[in-house]
């Protein structure tokens, strides 16, 4: 059944990371991405690797969850690794046949890149595992609020994201219902070639669109009835508050940044 | 009691593209007293849903006036205040829930009104307790049953502390159990909090629980009175495409056949008590 789908990939647990302010988590994730691209050698990369590992341990999200989010990326990691192995020609040659040669420099660059990508994926999934989607959209709304000066309605954008998230499960249920209704009338979705199967989806998509518009219409009525009139003068029940944990985490990340800069200077750059 | 919502000589028609506008209400008059529990009964197309939409200025009458607590819905600057006073619950619970977590959805109304965060928190908790959904406050709405979703929608309305709630066929998409829960909640709001209720339905058993029943047909009021009075007119109700509650129908049939039943009968209990007396 599709009814037990969870929106986003929030993993329920009690941890410091879960309790952190979504804004800080978002900022730290961006900061992490910046720092990891600053890493120039294995020593500085090690700092970021340890930071990733510690963050994951503290979050109490089981490791298999991270493996799950890593799985679709594995081909990309392998392809980049392979390209690095064959194209980077540094250090001593280990193997060579025909036009291909493998060097120690190639191997270490491949390994470096793989670790970098893995850390990137892990930390960004950590953000989505420990933060409820609505909190994320809230955080985006608040962080981007300076853009209001440029007459960009950040509130409207965030509301649209929230509503989109809210209606994903509803629309999935609807697809299931329409598909069953069409199957009952003899529609065939499973057989035939790709193009035929795509064509068979049309009788599902058209009712889905019609119903989505009807829902949107009714929802806008309901929101008007509940006094919605845009972001102006609107308060929020859940206030976002930075706590000591948030500042401690920021401190750790800034220390890592300093560590990376120092290690980059003291040891030879390899990239 | 003074009228809280008043319809005065209201005419309303829907615009149809490339055709004559469809008249829904013509010279319609209705006054809903403060604290009353009024059920509006009617067949599809009788104009009962339009009455609901006119109550809080979602639709504006082409002629005549709708006033809520003295405020005319025609005046734009009244609308926010009117909508704060008149909460609305619709038929499809899925299309009125805004947030992905129950308590966030209940908070939506007060947030729009700019209520202080601590006060919103208090109201949300209270509203969820009132409708019996407090234990499920962290749930995701799409995992709830229809009846539970509808109670969340009601909580979202009462968190705005309205004087009146208009429910437009809130139980039409629910199973019998959900229907009962919603009805119980609405009755409690009317009885314990003195909230004026306008309950639009086509279920006789629900209308029978109201203080006053207004039967609509083709945009006019056909019958108006207490449930006991209204359900005596079984022929008129049938002509409007409506049924009479089973107990009432049976008692009317028996009376016509000469069985000496007294008064007007609304519930199965009343009927069985009288029949028992007659047989013993």
PDB file of C-alpha atoms in Angstrom, chain B residues 41-244:
ATOM      1  CA  UNK B  41     -31.588  20.082   4.390  1.00  0.00           C
ATOM      2  CA  UNK B  42     -31.888  19.883   0.684  1.00  0.00           C
ATOM      3  CA  UNK B  43     -31.406  17.782  -2.370  1.00  0.00           C
ATOM      4  CA  UNK B  44     -28.471  18.364  -4.757  1.00  0.00           C
ATOM      5  CA  UNK B  45     -28.933  21.682  -6.506  1.00  0.00           C
ATOM      6  CA  UNK B  46     -31.341  23.048  -3.902  1.00  0.00           C
ATOM      7  CA  UNK B  47     -28.928  25.930  -3.235  1.00  0.00           C
ATOM      8  CA  UNK B  48     -27.870  24.812   0.229  1.00  0.00           C
ATOM      9  CA  UNK B  49     -24.139  24.951  -0.442  1.00  0.00           C
ATOM     10  CA  UNK B  50     -24.548  28.438  -1.881  1.00  0.00           C
ATOM     11  CA  UNK B  51     -26.097  29.517   1.396  1.00  0.00           C
ATOM     12  CA  UNK B  52     -22.922  28.320   3.128  1.00  0.00           C
ATOM     13  CA  UNK B  53     -20.643  30.219   0.772  1.00  0.00           C
ATOM     14  CA  UNK B  54     -22.674  33.394   1.188  1.00  0.00           C
ATOM     15  CA  UNK B  55     -22.281  33.220   4.975  1.00  0.00           C
ATOM     16  CA  UNK B  56     -18.647  34.351   5.043  1.00  0.00           C
ATOM     17  CA  UNK B  57     -18.333  36.340   1.886  1.00  0.00           C
ATOM     18  CA  UNK B  58     -16.801  33.637  -0.318  1.00  0.00           C
ATOM     19  CA  UNK B  59     -19.690  34.494  -2.633  1.00  0.00           C
ATOM     20  CA  UNK B  60     -21.399  37.871  -2.656  1.00  0.00           C
ATOM     21  CA  UNK B  61     -25.108  38.141  -3.513  1.00  0.00           C
ATOM     22  CA  UNK B  62     -26.048  39.997  -6.712  1.00  0.00           C
ATOM     23  CA  UNK B  63     -28.903  41.650  -4.834  1.00  0.00           C
ATOM     24  CA  UNK B  64     -29.974  41.740  -1.217  1.00  0.00           C
ATOM     25  CA  UNK B  65     -27.705  41.652   1.824  1.00  0.00           C
ATOM     26  CA  UNK B  66     -26.007  39.056   3.970  1.00  0.00           C
ATOM     27  CA  UNK B  67     -24.955  40.391   7.352  1.00  0.00           C
ATOM     28  CA  UNK B  68     -22.859  38.635   9.975  1.00  0.00           C
ATOM     29  CA  UNK B  69     -23.082  40.155  13.430  1.00  0.00           C
ATOM     30  CA  UNK B  70     -24.186  43.375  11.757  1.00  0.00           C
ATOM     31  CA  UNK B  71     -21.358  43.394   9.200  1.00  0.00           C
ATOM     32  CA  UNK B  72     -22.310  43.272   5.540  1.00  0.00           C
ATOM     33  CA  UNK B  73     -20.377  40.750   3.449  1.00  0.00           C
ATOM     34  CA  UNK B  74     -20.440  43.187   0.545  1.00  0.00           C
ATOM     35  CA  UNK B  75     -17.888  45.410   2.231  1.00  0.00           C
ATOM     36  CA  UNK B  76     -14.374  44.238   1.486  1.00  0.00           C
ATOM     37  CA  UNK B  77     -12.904  45.576   4.733  1.00  0.00           C
ATOM     38  CA  UNK B  78     -15.331  43.455   6.789  1.00  0.00           C
ATOM     39  CA  UNK B  79     -14.336  40.181   5.222  1.00  0.00           C
ATOM     40  CA  UNK B  80     -11.392  39.247   7.423  1.00  0.00           C
ATOM     41  CA  UNK B  81     -13.396  39.969  10.559  1.00  0.00           C
ATOM     42  CA  UNK B  82     -16.386  38.044   9.193  1.00  0.00           C
ATOM     43  CA  UNK B  83     -14.233  35.046   8.356  1.00  0.00           C
ATOM     44  CA  UNK B  84     -12.768  35.106  11.844  1.00  0.00           C
ATOM     45  CA  UNK B  85     -16.289  34.957  13.266  1.00  0.00           C
ATOM     46  CA  UNK B  86     -17.684  32.392  10.839  1.00  0.00           C
ATOM     47  CA  UNK B  87     -15.538  29.286  10.495  1.00  0.00           C
ATOM     48  CA  UNK B  88     -16.134  26.974   7.580  1.00  0.00           C
ATOM     49  CA  UNK B  89     -15.740  23.210   7.239  1.00  0.00           C
ATOM     50  CA  UNK B  90     -16.085  21.651   3.801  1.00  0.00           C
ATOM     51  CA  UNK B  91     -17.047  18.257   2.492  1.00  0.00           C
ATOM     52  CA  UNK B  92     -13.662  16.940   1.403  1.00  0.00           C
ATOM     53  CA  UNK B  93     -11.231  16.937   4.337  1.00  0.00           C
ATOM     54  CA  UNK B  94      -8.238  16.392   2.033  1.00  0.00           C
ATOM     55  CA  UNK B  95      -8.766  19.682   0.256  1.00  0.00           C
ATOM     56  CA  UNK B  96      -8.844  21.851   3.360  1.00  0.00           C
ATOM     57  CA  UNK B  97      -5.829  20.595   5.277  1.00  0.00           C
ATOM     58  CA  UNK B  98      -2.833  22.797   4.573  1.00  0.00           C
ATOM     59  CA  UNK B  99       0.034  21.444   6.656  1.00  0.00           C
ATOM     60  CA  UNK B 100       1.848  18.133   6.810  1.00  0.00           C
ATOM     61  CA  UNK B 101       1.459  17.769  10.571  1.00  0.00           C
ATOM     62  CA  UNK B 102      -1.858  17.873  12.443  1.00  0.00           C
ATOM     63  CA  UNK B 103      -0.918  20.545  14.982  1.00  0.00           C
ATOM     64  CA  UNK B 104       0.619  22.781  12.300  1.00  0.00           C
ATOM     65  CA  UNK B 105      -2.620  22.632  10.373  1.00  0.00           C
ATOM     66  CA  UNK B 106      -4.680  23.631  13.398  1.00  0.00           C
ATOM     67  CA  UNK B 107      -2.282  26.547  13.911  1.00  0.00           C
ATOM     68  CA  UNK B 108      -2.809  27.821  10.346  1.00  0.00           C
ATOM     69  CA  UNK B 109      -5.879  29.966  11.109  1.00  0.00           C
ATOM     70  CA  UNK B 110      -4.533  31.715  14.224  1.00  0.00           C
ATOM     71  CA  UNK B 111      -1.207  32.259  12.432  1.00  0.00           C
ATOM     72  CA  UNK B 112      -3.052  34.065   9.651  1.00  0.00           C
ATOM     73  CA  UNK B 113      -4.746  36.238  12.249  1.00  0.00           C
ATOM     74  CA  UNK B 114      -1.373  37.239  13.676  1.00  0.00           C
ATOM     75  CA  UNK B 115      -1.979  35.750  17.129  1.00  0.00           C
ATOM     76  CA  UNK B 116       1.004  35.606  19.528  1.00  0.00           C
ATOM     77  CA  UNK B 117       2.978  32.310  19.263  1.00  0.00           C
ATOM     78  CA  UNK B 118       2.404  31.276  22.891  1.00  0.00           C
ATOM     79  CA  UNK B 119      -1.314  31.964  22.564  1.00  0.00           C
ATOM     80  CA  UNK B 120      -1.473  29.948  19.305  1.00  0.00           C
ATOM     81  CA  UNK B 121       0.191  27.036  21.092  1.00  0.00           C
ATOM     82  CA  UNK B 122      -2.421  27.206  23.869  1.00  0.00           C
ATOM     83  CA  UNK B 123      -5.345  27.442  21.450  1.00  0.00           C
ATOM     84  CA  UNK B 124      -4.052  24.616  19.265  1.00  0.00           C
ATOM     85  CA  UNK B 125      -3.626  22.254  22.217  1.00  0.00           C
ATOM     86  CA  UNK B 126      -7.054  23.178  23.559  1.00  0.00           C
ATOM     87  CA  UNK B 127      -8.766  22.796  20.177  1.00  0.00           C
ATOM     88  CA  UNK B 128      -7.168  19.395  19.622  1.00  0.00           C
ATOM     89  CA  UNK B 129      -8.292  18.243  23.080  1.00  0.00           C
ATOM     90  CA  UNK B 130     -11.812  19.532  22.400  1.00  0.00           C
ATOM     91  CA  UNK B 131     -12.191  17.425  19.262  1.00  0.00           C
ATOM     92  CA  UNK B 132     -10.376  14.442  20.796  1.00  0.00           C
ATOM     93  CA  UNK B 133      -7.374  14.536  18.479  1.00  0.00           C
ATOM     94  CA  UNK B 134      -4.708  15.623  20.959  1.00  0.00           C
ATOM     95  CA  UNK B 135      -2.994  12.228  21.021  1.00  0.00           C
ATOM     96  CA  UNK B 136      -2.569  12.375  17.253  1.00  0.00           C
ATOM     97  CA  UNK B 137      -1.240  15.940  17.155  1.00  0.00           C
ATOM     98  CA  UNK B 138       2.094  14.916  15.603  1.00  0.00           C
ATOM     99  CA  UNK B 139       0.541  12.659  12.961  1.00  0.00           C
ATOM    100  CA  UNK B 140       0.566  13.299   9.262  1.00  0.00           C
ATOM    101  CA  UNK B 141      -2.959  14.133   8.058  1.00  0.00           C
ATOM    102  CA  UNK B 142      -2.889  11.690   5.133  1.00  0.00           C
ATOM    103  CA  UNK B 143      -2.501   8.814   7.561  1.00  0.00           C
ATOM    104  CA  UNK B 144      -5.731   9.656   9.410  1.00  0.00           C
ATOM    105  CA  UNK B 145      -9.210   8.343   8.690  1.00  0.00           C
ATOM    106  CA  UNK B 146     -11.803  10.592   7.057  1.00  0.00           C
ATOM    107  CA  UNK B 147     -13.571  11.247  10.351  1.00  0.00           C
ATOM    108  CA  UNK B 148     -10.303  12.119  12.066  1.00  0.00           C
ATOM    109  CA  UNK B 149      -9.302  14.480   9.249  1.00  0.00           C
ATOM    110  CA  UNK B 150     -12.644  16.208   9.491  1.00  0.00           C
ATOM    111  CA  UNK B 151     -12.188  16.639  13.242  1.00  0.00           C
ATOM    112  CA  UNK B 152      -8.758  18.167  12.579  1.00  0.00           C
ATOM    113  CA  UNK B 153     -10.474  20.581  10.183  1.00  0.00           C
ATOM    114  CA  UNK B 154     -12.987  21.460  12.916  1.00  0.00           C
ATOM    115  CA  UNK B 155     -10.127  21.983  15.390  1.00  0.00           C
ATOM    116  CA  UNK B 156      -8.512  24.310  12.848  1.00  0.00           C
ATOM    117  CA  UNK B 157     -11.695  26.343  12.833  1.00  0.00           C
ATOM    118  CA  UNK B 158     -12.240  26.503  16.593  1.00  0.00           C
ATOM    119  CA  UNK B 159      -8.618  27.549  17.153  1.00  0.00           C
ATOM    120  CA  UNK B 160      -9.707  30.815  15.513  1.00  0.00           C
ATOM    121  CA  UNK B 161     -12.333  31.127  18.276  1.00  0.00           C
ATOM    122  CA  UNK B 162     -15.272  31.787  15.969  1.00  0.00           C
ATOM    123  CA  UNK B 163     -18.786  32.611  17.129  1.00  0.00           C
ATOM    124  CA  UNK B 164     -20.274  30.440  14.416  1.00  0.00           C
ATOM    125  CA  UNK B 165     -19.304  27.370  12.404  1.00  0.00           C
ATOM    126  CA  UNK B 166     -20.765  26.589   9.017  1.00  0.00           C
ATOM    127  CA  UNK B 167     -20.351  22.961   7.974  1.00  0.00           C
ATOM    128  CA  UNK B 168     -21.085  22.133   4.339  1.00  0.00           C
ATOM    129  CA  UNK B 169     -21.927  18.408   4.199  1.00  0.00           C
ATOM    130  CA  UNK B 170     -18.997  17.547   6.491  1.00  0.00           C
ATOM    131  CA  UNK B 171     -19.953  13.871   6.690  1.00  0.00           C
ATOM    132  CA  UNK B 172     -20.837  13.152   3.062  1.00  0.00           C
ATOM    133  CA  UNK B 173     -17.521  11.377   2.432  1.00  0.00           C
ATOM    134  CA  UNK B 174     -17.259   9.576   5.765  1.00  0.00           C
ATOM    135  CA  UNK B 175     -18.089   6.110   7.030  1.00  0.00           C
ATOM    136  CA  UNK B 176     -20.866   5.748   9.658  1.00  0.00           C
ATOM    137  CA  UNK B 177     -18.402   5.865  12.518  1.00  0.00           C
ATOM    138  CA  UNK B 178     -16.674   8.994  11.304  1.00  0.00           C
ATOM    139  CA  UNK B 179     -20.086  10.545  10.721  1.00  0.00           C
ATOM    140  CA  UNK B 180     -21.087   9.870  14.315  1.00  0.00           C
ATOM    141  CA  UNK B 181     -17.821  11.288  15.718  1.00  0.00           C
ATOM    142  CA  UNK B 182     -18.115  14.488  13.699  1.00  0.00           C
ATOM    143  CA  UNK B 183     -21.757  14.964  14.676  1.00  0.00           C
ATOM    144  CA  UNK B 184     -20.908  14.430  18.357  1.00  0.00           C
ATOM    145  CA  UNK B 185     -18.109  17.005  18.135  1.00  0.00           C
ATOM    146  CA  UNK B 186     -20.385  19.562  16.502  1.00  0.00           C
ATOM    147  CA  UNK B 187     -23.106  19.016  19.098  1.00  0.00           C
ATOM    148  CA  UNK B 188     -20.541  19.475  21.869  1.00  0.00           C
ATOM    149  CA  UNK B 189     -19.329  22.769  20.365  1.00  0.00           C
ATOM    150  CA  UNK B 190     -22.873  24.067  20.236  1.00  0.00           C
ATOM    151  CA  UNK B 191     -23.876  22.859  23.702  1.00  0.00           C
ATOM    152  CA  UNK B 192     -20.691  23.528  25.709  1.00  0.00           C
ATOM    153  CA  UNK B 193     -19.208  26.537  23.933  1.00  0.00           C
ATOM    154  CA  UNK B 194     -22.393  28.170  22.685  1.00  0.00           C
ATOM    155  CA  UNK B 195     -21.047  28.278  19.135  1.00  0.00           C
ATOM    156  CA  UNK B 196     -23.743  28.920  16.557  1.00  0.00           C
ATOM    157  CA  UNK B 197     -23.876  26.003  14.124  1.00  0.00           C
ATOM    158  CA  UNK B 198     -25.160  25.992  10.585  1.00  0.00           C
ATOM    159  CA  UNK B 199     -25.086  22.380   9.477  1.00  0.00           C
ATOM    160  CA  UNK B 200     -25.729  21.628   5.855  1.00  0.00           C
ATOM    161  CA  UNK B 201     -26.544  18.014   5.133  1.00  0.00           C
ATOM    162  CA  UNK B 202     -28.729  15.593   3.288  1.00  0.00           C
ATOM    163  CA  UNK B 203     -28.785  13.041   6.082  1.00  0.00           C
ATOM    164  CA  UNK B 204     -32.118  13.120   7.929  1.00  0.00           C
ATOM    165  CA  UNK B 205     -30.712  11.488  11.064  1.00  0.00           C
ATOM    166  CA  UNK B 206     -28.193  14.325  11.419  1.00  0.00           C
ATOM    167  CA  UNK B 207     -30.742  17.048  10.760  1.00  0.00           C
ATOM    168  CA  UNK B 208     -32.978  15.498  13.437  1.00  0.00           C
ATOM    169  CA  UNK B 209     -30.316  16.386  16.041  1.00  0.00           C
ATOM    170  CA  UNK B 210     -30.537  20.122  15.299  1.00  0.00           C
ATOM    171  CA  UNK B 211     -32.743  22.639  17.120  1.00  0.00           C
ATOM    172  CA  UNK B 212     -34.136  23.940  13.892  1.00  0.00           C
ATOM    173  CA  UNK B 213     -34.402  22.430  10.433  1.00  0.00           C
ATOM    174  CA  UNK B 214     -34.654  24.480   7.262  1.00  0.00           C
ATOM    175  CA  UNK B 215     -35.618  22.477   4.189  1.00  0.00           C
ATOM    176  CA  UNK B 216     -34.607  23.992   0.873  1.00  0.00           C
ATOM    177  CA  UNK B 217     -35.859  23.192  -2.583  1.00  0.00           C
ATOM    178  CA  UNK B 218     -34.995  24.996  -5.808  1.00  0.00           C
ATOM    179  CA  UNK B 219     -33.502  27.970  -3.998  1.00  0.00           C
ATOM    180  CA  UNK B 220     -36.482  28.552  -1.729  1.00  0.00           C
ATOM    181  CA  UNK B 221     -37.286  27.609   1.824  1.00  0.00           C
ATOM    182  CA  UNK B 222     -39.805  24.799   1.738  1.00  0.00           C
ATOM    183  CA  UNK B 223     -40.168  24.051   5.430  1.00  0.00           C
ATOM    184  CA  UNK B 224     -38.764  25.688   8.550  1.00  0.00           C
ATOM    185  CA  UNK B 225     -39.219  24.590  12.153  1.00  0.00           C
ATOM    186  CA  UNK B 226     -38.115  22.135  14.792  1.00  0.00           C
ATOM    187  CA  UNK B 227     -37.210  18.671  13.507  1.00  0.00           C
ATOM    188  CA  UNK B 228     -40.458  17.315  14.955  1.00  0.00           C
ATOM    189  CA  UNK B 229     -42.568  19.842  13.088  1.00  0.00           C
ATOM    190  CA  UNK B 230     -40.689  19.568   9.814  1.00  0.00           C
ATOM    191  CA  UNK B 231     -40.656  15.783   9.589  1.00  0.00           C
ATOM    192  CA  UNK B 232     -44.447  15.605   9.879  1.00  0.00           C
ATOM    193  CA  UNK B 233     -44.635  16.904   6.307  1.00  0.00           C
ATOM    194  CA  UNK B 234     -43.489  13.671   4.742  1.00  0.00           C
ATOM    195  CA  UNK B 235     -45.213  14.319   1.428  1.00  0.00           C
ATOM    196  CA  UNK B 236     -43.618  17.729   0.951  1.00  0.00           C
ATOM    197  CA  UNK B 237     -40.206  16.302   1.865  1.00  0.00           C
ATOM    198  CA  UNK B 238     -40.583  13.463  -0.596  1.00  0.00           C
ATOM    199  CA  UNK B 239     -41.605  15.906  -3.301  1.00  0.00           C
ATOM    200  CA  UNK B 240     -38.331  17.754  -2.655  1.00  0.00           C
ATOM    201  CA  UNK B 241     -36.438  14.488  -3.165  1.00  0.00           C
ATOM    202  CA  UNK B 242     -35.785  13.898   0.543  1.00  0.00           C
ATOM    203  CA  UNK B 243     -36.605  11.060   2.881  1.00  0.00           C
ATOM    204  CA  UNK B 244     -38.095  11.214   6.350  1.00  0.00           C
TER     205      UNK B 244
END
